Structure formats: C-alpha cells, structure tokens
Coordinates of C-alpha atoms in Angstrom, one line a residue:
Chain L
X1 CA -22.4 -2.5 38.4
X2 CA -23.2 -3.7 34.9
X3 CA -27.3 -3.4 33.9
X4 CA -28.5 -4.4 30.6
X5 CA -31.6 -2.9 29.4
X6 CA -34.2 -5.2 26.9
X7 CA -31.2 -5.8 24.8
X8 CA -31.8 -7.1 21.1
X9 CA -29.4 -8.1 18.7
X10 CA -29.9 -9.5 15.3
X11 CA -27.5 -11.3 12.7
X12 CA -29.6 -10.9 9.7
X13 CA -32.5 -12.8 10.4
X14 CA -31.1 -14.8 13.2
X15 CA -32.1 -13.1 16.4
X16 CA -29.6 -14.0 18.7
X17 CA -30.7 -11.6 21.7
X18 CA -34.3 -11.1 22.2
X19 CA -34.5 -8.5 25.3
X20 CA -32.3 -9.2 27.9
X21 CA -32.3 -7.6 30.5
X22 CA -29.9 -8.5 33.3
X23 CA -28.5 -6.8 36.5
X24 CA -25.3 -7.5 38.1
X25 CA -24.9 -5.0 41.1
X26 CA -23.3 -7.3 43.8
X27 CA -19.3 -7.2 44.1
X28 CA -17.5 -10.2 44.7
X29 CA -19.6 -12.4 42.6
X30 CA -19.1 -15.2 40.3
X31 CA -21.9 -15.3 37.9
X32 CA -21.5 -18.3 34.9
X33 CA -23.7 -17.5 31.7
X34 CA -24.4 -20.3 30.4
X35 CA -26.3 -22.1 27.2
X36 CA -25.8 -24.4 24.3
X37 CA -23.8 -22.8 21.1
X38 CA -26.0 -20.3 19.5
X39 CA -27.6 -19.3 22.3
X40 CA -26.0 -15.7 22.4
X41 CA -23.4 -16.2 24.8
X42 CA -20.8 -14.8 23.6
X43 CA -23.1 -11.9 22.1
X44 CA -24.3 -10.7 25.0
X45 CA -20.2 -10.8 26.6
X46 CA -19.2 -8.6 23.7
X47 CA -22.2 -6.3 23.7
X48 CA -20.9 -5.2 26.9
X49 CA -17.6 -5.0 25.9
X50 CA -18.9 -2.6 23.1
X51 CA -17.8 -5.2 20.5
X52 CA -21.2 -5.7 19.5
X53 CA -23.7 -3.2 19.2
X54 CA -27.1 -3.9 19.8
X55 CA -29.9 -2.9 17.7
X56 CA -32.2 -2.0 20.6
X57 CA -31.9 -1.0 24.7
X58 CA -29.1 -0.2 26.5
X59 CA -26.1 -1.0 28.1
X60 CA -25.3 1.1 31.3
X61 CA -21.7 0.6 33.7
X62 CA -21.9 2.3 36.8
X63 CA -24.8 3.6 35.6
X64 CA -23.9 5.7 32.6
X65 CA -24.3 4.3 28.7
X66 CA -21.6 2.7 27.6
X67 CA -22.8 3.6 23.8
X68 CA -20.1 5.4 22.1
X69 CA -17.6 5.1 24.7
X70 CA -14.4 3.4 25.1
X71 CA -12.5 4.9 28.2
X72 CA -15.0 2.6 30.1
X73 CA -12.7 -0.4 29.0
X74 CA -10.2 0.7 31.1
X75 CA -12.2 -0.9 33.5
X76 CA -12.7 -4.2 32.6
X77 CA -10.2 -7.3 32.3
X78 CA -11.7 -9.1 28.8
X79 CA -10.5 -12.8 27.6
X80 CA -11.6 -13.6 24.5
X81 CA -12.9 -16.9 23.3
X82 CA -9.8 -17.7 21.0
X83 CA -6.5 -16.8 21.7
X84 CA -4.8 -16.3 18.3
X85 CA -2.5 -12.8 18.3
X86 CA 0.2 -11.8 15.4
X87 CA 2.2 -14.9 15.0
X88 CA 5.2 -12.7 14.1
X89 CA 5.4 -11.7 17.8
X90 CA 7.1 -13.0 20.8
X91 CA 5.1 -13.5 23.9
X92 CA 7.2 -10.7 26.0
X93 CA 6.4 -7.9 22.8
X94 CA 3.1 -8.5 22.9
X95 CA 2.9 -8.5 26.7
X96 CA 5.1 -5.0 26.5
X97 CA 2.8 -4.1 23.3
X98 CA -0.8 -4.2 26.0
X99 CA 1.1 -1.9 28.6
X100 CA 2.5 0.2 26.3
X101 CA -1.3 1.1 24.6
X102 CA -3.2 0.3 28.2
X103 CA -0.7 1.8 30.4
X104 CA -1.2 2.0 34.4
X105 CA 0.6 -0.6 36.4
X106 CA 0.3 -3.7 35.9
X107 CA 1.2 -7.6 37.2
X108 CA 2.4 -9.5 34.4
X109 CA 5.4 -11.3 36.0
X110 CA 3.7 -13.1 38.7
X111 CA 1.3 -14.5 36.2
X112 CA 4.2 -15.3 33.9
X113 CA 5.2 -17.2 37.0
X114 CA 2.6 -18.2 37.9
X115 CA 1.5 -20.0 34.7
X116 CA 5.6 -21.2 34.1
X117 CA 5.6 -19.1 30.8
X118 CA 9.6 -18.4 31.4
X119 CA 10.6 -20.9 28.8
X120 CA 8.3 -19.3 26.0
X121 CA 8.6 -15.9 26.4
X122 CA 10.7 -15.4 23.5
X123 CA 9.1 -17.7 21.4
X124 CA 7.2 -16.2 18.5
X125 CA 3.4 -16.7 19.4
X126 CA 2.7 -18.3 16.0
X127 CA 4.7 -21.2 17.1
X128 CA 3.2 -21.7 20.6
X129 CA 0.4 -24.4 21.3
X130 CA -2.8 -23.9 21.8
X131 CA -3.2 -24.2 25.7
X132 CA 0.4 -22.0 25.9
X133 CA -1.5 -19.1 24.1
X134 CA -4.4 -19.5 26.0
X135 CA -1.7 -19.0 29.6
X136 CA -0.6 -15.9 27.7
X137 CA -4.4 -14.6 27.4
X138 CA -4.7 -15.0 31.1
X139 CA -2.3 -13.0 31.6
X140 CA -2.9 -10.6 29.1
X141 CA -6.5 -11.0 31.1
X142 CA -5.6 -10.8 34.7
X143 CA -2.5 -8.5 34.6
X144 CA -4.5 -5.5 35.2
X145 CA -6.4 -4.6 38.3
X146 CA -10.0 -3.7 37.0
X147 CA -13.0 -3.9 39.1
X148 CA -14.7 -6.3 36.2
X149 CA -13.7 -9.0 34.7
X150 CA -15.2 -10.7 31.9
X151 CA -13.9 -14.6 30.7
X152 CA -15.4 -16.5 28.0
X153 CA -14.6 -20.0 27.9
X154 CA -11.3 -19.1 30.5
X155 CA -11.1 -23.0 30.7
X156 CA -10.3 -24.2 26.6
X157 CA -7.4 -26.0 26.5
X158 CA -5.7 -25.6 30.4
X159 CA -3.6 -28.8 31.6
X160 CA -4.7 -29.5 34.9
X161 CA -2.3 -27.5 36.9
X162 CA -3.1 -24.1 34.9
X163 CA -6.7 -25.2 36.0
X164 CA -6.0 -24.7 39.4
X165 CA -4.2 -21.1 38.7
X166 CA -6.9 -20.2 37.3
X167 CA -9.7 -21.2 39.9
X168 CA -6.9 -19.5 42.7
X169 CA -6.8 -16.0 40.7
X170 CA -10.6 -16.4 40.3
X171 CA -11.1 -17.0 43.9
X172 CA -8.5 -14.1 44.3
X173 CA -10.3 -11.5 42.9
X174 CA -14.1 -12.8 44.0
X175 CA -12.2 -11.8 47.4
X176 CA -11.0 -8.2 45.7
X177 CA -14.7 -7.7 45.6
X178 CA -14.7 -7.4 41.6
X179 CA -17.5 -8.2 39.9
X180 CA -16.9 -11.6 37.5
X181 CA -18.7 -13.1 34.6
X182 CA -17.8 -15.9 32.7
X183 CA -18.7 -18.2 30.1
X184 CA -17.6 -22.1 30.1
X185 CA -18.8 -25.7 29.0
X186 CA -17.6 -27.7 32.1
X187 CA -20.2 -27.7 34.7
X188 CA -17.8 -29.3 37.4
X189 CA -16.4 -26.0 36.9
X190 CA -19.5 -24.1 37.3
X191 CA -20.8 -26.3 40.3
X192 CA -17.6 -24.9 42.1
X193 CA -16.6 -21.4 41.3
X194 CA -19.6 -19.9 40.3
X195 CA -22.4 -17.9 42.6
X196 CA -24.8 -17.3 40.3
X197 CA -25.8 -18.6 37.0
X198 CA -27.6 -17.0 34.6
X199 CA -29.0 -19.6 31.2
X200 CA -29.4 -18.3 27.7
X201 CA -31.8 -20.2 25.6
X202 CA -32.2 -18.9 22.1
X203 CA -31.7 -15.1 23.1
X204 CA -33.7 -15.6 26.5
X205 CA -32.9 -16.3 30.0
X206 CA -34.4 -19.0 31.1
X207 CA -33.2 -19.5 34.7
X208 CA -31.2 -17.0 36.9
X209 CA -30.5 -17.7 40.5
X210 CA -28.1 -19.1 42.8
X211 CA -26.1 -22.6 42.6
X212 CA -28.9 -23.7 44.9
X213 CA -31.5 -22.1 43.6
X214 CA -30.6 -24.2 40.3
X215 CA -30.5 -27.4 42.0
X216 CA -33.7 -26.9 44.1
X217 CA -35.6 -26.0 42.0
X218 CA -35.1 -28.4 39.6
X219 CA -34.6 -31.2 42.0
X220 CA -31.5 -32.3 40.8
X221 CA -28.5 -33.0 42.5
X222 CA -25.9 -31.5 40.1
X223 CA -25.2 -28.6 38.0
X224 CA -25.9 -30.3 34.6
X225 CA -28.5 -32.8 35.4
X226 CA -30.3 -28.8 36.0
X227 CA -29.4 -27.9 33.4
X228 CA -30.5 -30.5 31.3
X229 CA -34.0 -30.0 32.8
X230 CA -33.7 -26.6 31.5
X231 CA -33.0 -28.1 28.4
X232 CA -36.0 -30.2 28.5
X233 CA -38.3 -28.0 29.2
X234 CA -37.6 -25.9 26.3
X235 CA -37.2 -28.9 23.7
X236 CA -38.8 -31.5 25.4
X237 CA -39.8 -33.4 22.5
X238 CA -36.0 -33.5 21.0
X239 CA -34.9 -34.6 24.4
X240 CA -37.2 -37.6 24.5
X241 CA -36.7 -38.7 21.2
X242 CA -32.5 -38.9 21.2
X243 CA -31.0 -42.3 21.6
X244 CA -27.4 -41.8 20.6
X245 CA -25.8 -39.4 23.1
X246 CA -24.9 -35.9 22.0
X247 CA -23.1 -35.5 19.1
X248 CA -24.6 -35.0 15.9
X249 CA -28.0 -33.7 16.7
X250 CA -27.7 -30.2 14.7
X251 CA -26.2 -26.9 14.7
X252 CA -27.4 -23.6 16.6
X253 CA -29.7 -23.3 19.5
X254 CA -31.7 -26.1 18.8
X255 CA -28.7 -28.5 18.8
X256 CA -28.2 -28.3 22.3
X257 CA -28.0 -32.0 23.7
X258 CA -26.3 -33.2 26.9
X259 CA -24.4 -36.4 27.6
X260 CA -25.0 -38.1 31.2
X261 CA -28.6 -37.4 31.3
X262 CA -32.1 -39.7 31.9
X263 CA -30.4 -42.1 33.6
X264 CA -27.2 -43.1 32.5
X265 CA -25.0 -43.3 35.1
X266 CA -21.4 -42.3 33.5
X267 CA -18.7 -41.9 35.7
X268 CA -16.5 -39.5 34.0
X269 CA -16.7 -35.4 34.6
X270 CA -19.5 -34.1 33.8
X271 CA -19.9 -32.3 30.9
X272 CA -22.3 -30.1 28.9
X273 CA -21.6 -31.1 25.4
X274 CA -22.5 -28.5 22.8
X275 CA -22.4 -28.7 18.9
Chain Q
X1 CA -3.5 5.3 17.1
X2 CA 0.3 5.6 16.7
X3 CA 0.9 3.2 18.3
X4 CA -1.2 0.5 16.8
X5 CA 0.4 2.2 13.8
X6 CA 3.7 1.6 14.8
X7 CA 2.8 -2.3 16.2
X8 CA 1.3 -3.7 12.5
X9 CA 4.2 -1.3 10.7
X10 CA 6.9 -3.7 13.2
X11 CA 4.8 -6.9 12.9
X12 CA 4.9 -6.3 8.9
X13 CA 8.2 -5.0 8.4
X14 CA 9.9 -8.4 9.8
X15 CA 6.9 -10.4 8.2
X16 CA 8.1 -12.8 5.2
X17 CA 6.4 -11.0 2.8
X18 CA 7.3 -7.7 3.6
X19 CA 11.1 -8.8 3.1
X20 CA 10.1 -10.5 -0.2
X21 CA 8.3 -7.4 -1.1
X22 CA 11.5 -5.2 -0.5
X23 CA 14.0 -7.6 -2.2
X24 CA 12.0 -7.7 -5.4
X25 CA 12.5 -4.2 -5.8
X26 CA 15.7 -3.7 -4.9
X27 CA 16.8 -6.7 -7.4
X28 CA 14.3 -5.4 -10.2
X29 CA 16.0 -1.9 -9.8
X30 CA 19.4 -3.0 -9.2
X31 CA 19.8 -5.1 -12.6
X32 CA 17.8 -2.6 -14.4
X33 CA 20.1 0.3 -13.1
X34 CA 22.6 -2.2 -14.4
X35 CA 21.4 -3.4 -17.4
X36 CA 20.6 -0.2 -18.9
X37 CA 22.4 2.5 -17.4
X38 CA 20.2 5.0 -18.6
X39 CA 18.4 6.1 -15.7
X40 CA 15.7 7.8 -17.3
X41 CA 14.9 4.5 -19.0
X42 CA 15.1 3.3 -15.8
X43 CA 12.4 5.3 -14.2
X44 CA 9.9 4.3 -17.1
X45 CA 10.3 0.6 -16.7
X46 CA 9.6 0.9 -13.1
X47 CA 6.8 3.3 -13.5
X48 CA 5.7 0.3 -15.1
X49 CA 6.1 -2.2 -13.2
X50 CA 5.0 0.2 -9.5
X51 CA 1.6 1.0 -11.8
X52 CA 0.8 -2.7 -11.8
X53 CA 2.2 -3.9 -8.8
X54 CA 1.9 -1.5 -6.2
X55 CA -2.0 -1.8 -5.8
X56 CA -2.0 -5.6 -6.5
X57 CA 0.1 -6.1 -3.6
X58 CA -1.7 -3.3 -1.4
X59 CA -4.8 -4.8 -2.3
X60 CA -3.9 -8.2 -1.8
X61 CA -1.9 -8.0 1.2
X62 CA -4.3 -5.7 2.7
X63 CA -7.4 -8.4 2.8
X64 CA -4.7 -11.2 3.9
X65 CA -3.3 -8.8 6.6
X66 CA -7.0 -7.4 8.0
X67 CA -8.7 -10.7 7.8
X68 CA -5.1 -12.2 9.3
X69 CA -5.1 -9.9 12.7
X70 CA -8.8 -10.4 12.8
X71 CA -8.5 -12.0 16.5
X72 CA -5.5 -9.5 17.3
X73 CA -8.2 -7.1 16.6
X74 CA -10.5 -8.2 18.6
X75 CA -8.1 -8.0 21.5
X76 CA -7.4 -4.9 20.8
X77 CA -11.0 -3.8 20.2
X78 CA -11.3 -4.9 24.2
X79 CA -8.9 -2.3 25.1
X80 CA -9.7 1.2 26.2
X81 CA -8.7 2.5 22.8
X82 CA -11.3 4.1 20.3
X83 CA -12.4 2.1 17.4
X84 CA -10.9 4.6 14.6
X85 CA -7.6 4.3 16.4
X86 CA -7.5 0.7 16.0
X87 CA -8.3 0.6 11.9
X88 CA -6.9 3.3 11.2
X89 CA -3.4 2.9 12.7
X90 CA -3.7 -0.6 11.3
X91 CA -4.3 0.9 8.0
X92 CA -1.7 3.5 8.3
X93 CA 1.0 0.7 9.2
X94 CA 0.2 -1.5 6.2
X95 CA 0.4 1.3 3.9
X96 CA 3.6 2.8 5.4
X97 CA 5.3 -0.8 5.4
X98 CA 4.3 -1.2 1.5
X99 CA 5.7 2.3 0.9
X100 CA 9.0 1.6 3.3
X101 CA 9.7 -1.3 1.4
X102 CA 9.0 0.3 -2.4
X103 CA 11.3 2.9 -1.0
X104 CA 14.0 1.5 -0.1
X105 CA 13.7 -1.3 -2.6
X106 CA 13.5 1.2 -5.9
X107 CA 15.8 4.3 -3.4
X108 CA 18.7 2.4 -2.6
X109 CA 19.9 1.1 -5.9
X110 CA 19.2 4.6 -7.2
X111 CA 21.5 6.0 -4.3
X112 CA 24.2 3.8 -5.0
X113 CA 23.9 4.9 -8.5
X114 CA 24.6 8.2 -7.8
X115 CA 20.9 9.8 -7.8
X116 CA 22.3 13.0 -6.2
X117 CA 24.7 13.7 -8.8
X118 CA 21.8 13.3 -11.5
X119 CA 19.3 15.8 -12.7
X120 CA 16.6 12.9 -13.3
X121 CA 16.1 13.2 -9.0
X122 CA 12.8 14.4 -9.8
X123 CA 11.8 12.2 -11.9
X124 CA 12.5 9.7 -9.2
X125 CA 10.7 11.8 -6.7
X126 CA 7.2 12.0 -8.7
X127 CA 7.8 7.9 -9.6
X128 CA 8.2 7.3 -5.9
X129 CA 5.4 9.7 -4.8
X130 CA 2.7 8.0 -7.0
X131 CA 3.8 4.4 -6.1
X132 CA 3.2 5.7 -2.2
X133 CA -0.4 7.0 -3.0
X134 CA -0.8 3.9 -5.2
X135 CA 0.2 1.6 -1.8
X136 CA -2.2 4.0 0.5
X137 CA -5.2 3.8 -2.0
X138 CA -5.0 0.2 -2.3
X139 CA -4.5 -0.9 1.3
X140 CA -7.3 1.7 1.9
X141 CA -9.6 -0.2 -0.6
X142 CA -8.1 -3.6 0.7
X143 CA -9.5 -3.0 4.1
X144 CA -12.6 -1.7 3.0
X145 CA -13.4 -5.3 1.3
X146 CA -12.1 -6.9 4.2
X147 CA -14.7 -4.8 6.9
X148 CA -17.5 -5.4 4.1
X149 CA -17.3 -9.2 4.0
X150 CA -16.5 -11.5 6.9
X151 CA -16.1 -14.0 3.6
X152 CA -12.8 -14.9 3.3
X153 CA -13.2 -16.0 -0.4
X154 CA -15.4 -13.3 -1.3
X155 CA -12.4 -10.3 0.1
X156 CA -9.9 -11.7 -1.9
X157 CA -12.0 -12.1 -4.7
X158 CA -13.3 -8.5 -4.5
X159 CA -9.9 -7.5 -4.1
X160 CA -8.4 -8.8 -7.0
X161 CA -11.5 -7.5 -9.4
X162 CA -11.1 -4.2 -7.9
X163 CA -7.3 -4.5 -8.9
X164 CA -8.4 -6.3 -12.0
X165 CA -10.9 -3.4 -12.9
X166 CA -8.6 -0.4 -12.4
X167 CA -5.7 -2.1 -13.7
X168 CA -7.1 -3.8 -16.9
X169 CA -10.7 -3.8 -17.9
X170 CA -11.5 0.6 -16.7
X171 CA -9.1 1.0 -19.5
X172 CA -10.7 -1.0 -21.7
X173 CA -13.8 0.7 -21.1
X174 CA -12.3 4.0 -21.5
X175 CA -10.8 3.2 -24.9
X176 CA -14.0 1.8 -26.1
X177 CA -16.2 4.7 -25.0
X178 CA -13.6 7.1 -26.8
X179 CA -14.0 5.2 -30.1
X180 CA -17.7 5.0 -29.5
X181 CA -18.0 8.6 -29.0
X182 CA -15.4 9.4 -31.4
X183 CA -17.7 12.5 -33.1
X184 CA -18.0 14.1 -30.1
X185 CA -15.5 16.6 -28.5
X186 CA -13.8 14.6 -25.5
X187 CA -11.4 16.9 -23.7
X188 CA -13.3 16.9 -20.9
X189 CA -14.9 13.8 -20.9
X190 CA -11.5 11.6 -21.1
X191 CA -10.2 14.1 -18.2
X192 CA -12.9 12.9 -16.0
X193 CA -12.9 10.0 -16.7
X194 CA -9.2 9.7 -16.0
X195 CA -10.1 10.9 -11.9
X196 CA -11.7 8.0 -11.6
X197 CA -8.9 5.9 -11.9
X198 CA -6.0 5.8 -9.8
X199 CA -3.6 4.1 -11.5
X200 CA -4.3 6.3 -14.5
X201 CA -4.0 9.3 -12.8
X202 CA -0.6 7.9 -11.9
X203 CA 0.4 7.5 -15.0
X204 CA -0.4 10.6 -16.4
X205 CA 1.7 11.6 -13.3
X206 CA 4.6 10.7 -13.9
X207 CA 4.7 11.2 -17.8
X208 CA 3.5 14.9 -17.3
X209 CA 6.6 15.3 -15.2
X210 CA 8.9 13.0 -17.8
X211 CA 7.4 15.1 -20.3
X212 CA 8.0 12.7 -23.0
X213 CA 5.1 13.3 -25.5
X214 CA 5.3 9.6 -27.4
X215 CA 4.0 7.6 -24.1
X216 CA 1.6 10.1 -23.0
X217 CA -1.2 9.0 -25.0
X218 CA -4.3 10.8 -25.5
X219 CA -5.8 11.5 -21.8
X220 CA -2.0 12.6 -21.4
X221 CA -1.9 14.9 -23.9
X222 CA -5.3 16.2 -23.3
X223 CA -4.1 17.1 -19.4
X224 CA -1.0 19.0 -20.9
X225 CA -2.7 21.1 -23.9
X226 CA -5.5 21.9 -21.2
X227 CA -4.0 22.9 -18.2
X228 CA -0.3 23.1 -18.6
X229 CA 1.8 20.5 -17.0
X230 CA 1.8 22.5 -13.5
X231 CA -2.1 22.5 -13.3
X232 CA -2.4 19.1 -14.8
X233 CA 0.0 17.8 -12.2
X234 CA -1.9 19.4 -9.4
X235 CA -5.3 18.5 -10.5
X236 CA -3.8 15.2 -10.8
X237 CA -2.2 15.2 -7.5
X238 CA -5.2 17.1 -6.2
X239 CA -7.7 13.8 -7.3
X240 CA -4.6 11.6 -5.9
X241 CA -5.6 12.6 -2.3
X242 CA -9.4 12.0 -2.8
X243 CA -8.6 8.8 -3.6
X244 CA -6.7 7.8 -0.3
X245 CA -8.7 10.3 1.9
X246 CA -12.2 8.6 0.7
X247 CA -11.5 5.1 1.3
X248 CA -10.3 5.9 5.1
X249 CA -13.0 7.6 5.8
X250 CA -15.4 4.9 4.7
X251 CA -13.2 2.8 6.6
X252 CA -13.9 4.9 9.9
X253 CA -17.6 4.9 8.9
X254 CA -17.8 1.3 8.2
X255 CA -15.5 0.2 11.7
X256 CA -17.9 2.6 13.7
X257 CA -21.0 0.3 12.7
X258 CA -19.5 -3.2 12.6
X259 CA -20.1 -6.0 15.1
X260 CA -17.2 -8.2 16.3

C-alpha cells in the first residue's frame, strides 16, 4: 500500500506539488497518472521512490515513513523516464552489475528473450539505439519480483511488438496482485491497461476515479476527449482561443494542449500531445 | 558502496581517457627517465608536472564523469542502496582510477629503471603519495561542483577556477600579501596560509623530503627552521587529509539533501 500525505514540493519558486494526497491500497491495480509536462508527474513518481524529497507531509509504504530509508526499495521495480546507463558497458555487465548490488533471484533471461535482446547483449550500451535501451530498462525493470512497480513513460520509443510485451508482463503482474503505477502520453494505452487514473494539473489532482468514472462523468466517449475536458475546465479560455493544433502553445503546465479535440475528427491514434 | 566503487573504478579504467591518462605518464616518465638519467632530477620534473596536472585532471574529469553517469545515477539511486553508498563509491572509484593510472604511469618506468636498486625510493614514495591525495582532493572538489550545480557550463567552469585558483592566482595572492606585509614577522602567517592550499602543501611535501634547500622557497624554508622536516612533513601530511576528508563529507551532506 503506498499513501501520500499533503505532499508539497517546490523547485525554487515553481511549486510543482501542492498537497497531494493520494492512496493506493488495492492490489492488482493499474493506476495511470497522468497530466501535461510540468504538471508534477514525474515528481510525485520519484518522491516515492525517495529520489525527491518533499518539503512538506509524508510519504508512508505499508504504512511506515519512507523518510530516510532505503531498504524499502527492495520493494519496488522503478523505470526511469530516460534510459541512458555508462556507455562503456555491455548490456549483460550491467544486467550482472543490478544483481550483483540488488541480489535475490531474479528473471532476466526470459525478458532478454522475451524482448529478442540476444543479439545486443554484448554490445556496449553507448552504441545501442534508443528503443533497444529502453528493452534493456524493462528488463532491468521487471526482472525482479517486487510487489510494486513504478513505470514512467514505459512506452517511449517500443516498436510495436515490444508494445505488446510490455502490455503482457503488465497484465502479468496486475494478475500477481502487485500494485502498478505508471506514467504515459498515449491514451490508447491508458484506455486499455489502466484501472484507475489519477490527473495532475499544476501540482493538483484534478480527477481520480475509474476508466468509467472518467468517461461518465465527463460524457465523452474516449480517454482523451476526458481528458481534454479536464483540460478545459482548468484553462478554458486558452482552449477556446487555439486554432493551430498543439504544438507551440508554451512550456510548463500551462502549455498543455491536445490534438483531436472540439470536433475534429482525425483518424489516427489518439494522442495527448504535450510540450 | 564497494561495489559501486568497484563498477565506476571498471567503467573508468577501460574508459578512453583513463588510457590516455595512463599513457601520458608512462611516456612523460619513460623519456624523462631516459633523457636524463638522473633520477633525482627525475622526480623534480614530475613533481612538477603531478602539482599541475593531477588536480586539473581530477577536477576536470570529475564534473565530466558525475554530470556523465548522472542517469546511471539515478538508476542506481532507485535501488535499495543508501545514498552515501552511491556518491561515495562513485567518488572513491574516480579517485582510485586517477591514482591507478598516475601509478602505474610514473611506477612502471621507474621499475624498469631499477627503483629497488636506488636509494631515491623514497623520494618516489612521497612524489607518488602527494599526487594520490592531489587526485582524491580534486575529484572530491569535482563532485562537490557537480552536486552544487545541475548547470553543466557553470561545473566545469567552477571547476577550472577552483583549479585555476589553487594552482595559479592563491599563489599570487600569497606572494603579494608577503610583500605587502613585508615588516611584519610572517612565520606563522605564510605557514597558514600554506594549509589552505593543497597543491602547496604538496609541494612543500615533497621538497621537505628532497631536502634540497634552493627550490624550497620561503613557506619551505619556514616549515623546515620551524618544525624540523619530521614535524613539518606531518603537519603537512596531517592538513593533507583535511583536505580529502572535508570535501567527502560535504559530499555526503550535500547528496543526503539533493533532489533527483
């Protein structure tokens, strides 16, 4: 169980959490936080990883503080936003180097398999390509049996085939009963692995509920069109007054704009875009 | 924390630099050794040249290396492993590589030479020692800078006016204030003032123990007529170690309270 207590976190003078408090207490969950760039995403992620420290409340795991500690970590699978490791290193060392400082057993070479990282595992990881180092932080990620597991943005860079890994081992351990959380831009995504979804809007939640709940409440029939209501409601006057798409519109919270919304019909996958 | 010691000590030992690192020494020492022949002369070139150069490229290669494995860190920041651990046995592995390679870069020509058959092995020893202290303060400053500023620009700038100030201008300084203060007694002043530099300290080091007279200069000289050349070379080596202990502990302090 992971409960965050009226969590605040501050850059300077950009306040990037304003008093969070969430509760995840239900095992074999999917819960996607979501929210434009800026919006404390990845803050909140790390905070719980102890990467972060907030500057007020409390962070509890299983119901003790996790303030101070690090043994906790040996509970939790983490995948960081960007895979970059020492680029002096092949794949297998630095697969060897986790065990060897995490210990415990672990299940690296069905992933390896799984993800068809044969051919590059004594490649030095400097020279790999991006969506190849993003396999080997899956693995890094999944290879150990902990009852949480924490991804942000698991989906950058996958070929379509990884994509569908991924969603299996997902759905794998949502049936181990661990408790997931992760972070992502593609709503398609969202709309089909996730339970729950919790929005961050300039260091606030601003909806948390169920897939359903989502589209309910906000009368929509997808993922993103909800979302972009959310979006809406909090900069209503921004949303009305954009004619060209999403790109562009600024940086930070505020610069949250969505393609495929008030009415134009596009096709393609949906897509929060985010600047 | 050995072990994250023993990872960035592999990772930097095979890293291009590293090698370069090594096989500038060991060319500078082998032509000297041959050039000269005298390997007392020897040892005060390279004093020279591991008083410059051994916190430049500690310093330097420090900030490239911490701001380098930033993301590495981060992984490893996710592990069950305490924070200390991580910077610390990062620290302890760039500063053991830099030493590594001055040692066997400056040690192996020596030891083809025919060191052991010498009486100037101590003289080795003591240049050796300080360049190792020189390596552990430097990468300890270097990754100081580095926690400070998440500015890549900024680090390296830092770092090379820290190398800059130390190397060049606290010198400078020094002279100027003697001259300044010329009517006043400075014995103790100019020994001070000497602890607050590394590379001088260093210095004074290694001439203490060459004993010659004509390059001590005058903090030199002051060290010897004061305390002797055993108590000058332990107060020396005494200020040595707060210099590497005081930058790893702000380095602890520092990791403790920074976000990632």
């Amino acid at each position: 169980m992971i409960e965050l207590r009226n969590i605040h976190k501050s850059y300077g003078k950009l306040e990037v959490l304003r008093g969070i408090d969430l509760t995840f207490d239900q095992k074999g969950r999917i819960a996607a936080i979501l929210g434009p760039n800026g919006s404390g995403k990845t803050t909140l992620i790390k905070s719980i990883l102890g990467m972060v420290l907030p500057d007020k409340g409390e962070i509890l795991l299983d119901g003790r503080s996790i303030r101070k500690q690090w043994a906790y970590r040996d509970g939790i699978s983490y995948l960081p936003q960007i895979a970059r490791f020492p680029e002096n290193l092949t794949v297998l060392e630095l697969i060897a180097m986790i065990k060897d400082l995490r210990g415990g057993h672990v299940e690296d070479e069905r992933l390896i398999q799984l993800f068809d990282l044969q051919p590059h595992l004594n490649k030095r990881l400097g020279n790999l390509s991006g969506g190849t180092k993003q396999k080997v932080n899956l693995v890094l990620a999944f290879m150990y049996d902990c009852p949480v597991v924490i991804l942000d943005e698991p989906t950058a860079g996958l070929d379509p085939l990884a994509m569908i890994h991924l969603r299996e081992l997902l759905r794998e351990a949502r049936e181990q009963g661990k408790t997931i959380l992760l972070s992502t831009h593609i709503m398609s995504f969202v709309e089909e692995m996730a339970d729950e979804v919790v929005f961050l809007l300039e260091g606030n939640i601003r909806f948390r509920g169920s897939i359903r709940q989502l589209k309910t409440e906000y009368r929509e029939e997808n993922v993103e069109r909800a979302i972009a209501r959310i979006l809406q409601g909090g900069e209503r006057g921004r949303a009305k007054s954009r004619e060209h798409g999403a790109e562009g519109i600024g940086h930070g919270a505020e610069g949250a704009a969505l393609s495929g919304v008030e009415g134009h019909s596009e096709p393609e996958t949906p897509r929060l875009h985010l600047n | 924390m050995l072990k994250i010691m023993k990872y960035t000590l592999s990772d930097l030992l095979r890293s291009r630099w590293g090698l370069l690192y090594l096989g500038f020494f060991l060319l500078l020492t082998l032509s000297l050794l041959w050039l000269s022949g005298d390997v007392s002369k020897v040892v005060i070139s390279l004093m020279n040249v591991v008083l410059i150069l051994c916190p430049l490229i500690a310093v330097m290669f420090g900030v490239m290396y911490f701001y380098n494995s930033r993301e590495f860190t981060e992984l490893l920041l996710a592990q069950p492993i305490r924070r200390s651990d991580i910077f610390w046995g990062q620290y302890l592995g760039l500063a053991l590589s830099l030493s590594i390679s001055l040692l066997l870069g400056v040690g192996l020509p020596f030891l083809l030479y025919g060191l052991f058959g010498s009486t100037e092995i101590w003289n080795f020893f003591v240049l050796i020692t300080t360049g190792v202290f020189l390596s552990f303060i430097f990468s300890g400053l270097a990754f100081y800078i580095a926690l400070r500023n998440d500015n890549r620009i900024r680090g390296f700038g830092l770092a090379i006016l820290v190398w800059l100030f130390f190397a060049v201008i606290y010198d400078g300084i020094f002279l100027l204030s003697l001259i300044l203060l010329r009517d006043y007694p400075l014995e103790y002043y100019s020994m001070v003032a000497t602890m607050f530099n590394p590379i001088d300290l260093s210095r004074i080091l290694i001439l203490l123990k060459l004993d010659i007279s004509a390059l001590m200069g005058y903090t030199g000289a002051v060290f010897r007529k004061f305390l002797g050349t055993g108590l000058g070379t332990a107060l020396a080596f005494t200020a040595l170690l707060l210099w590497v202990v005081l930058p790893a502990w702000s380095i602890r302090r520092l990791a403790l309270r920074k976000d990632f």
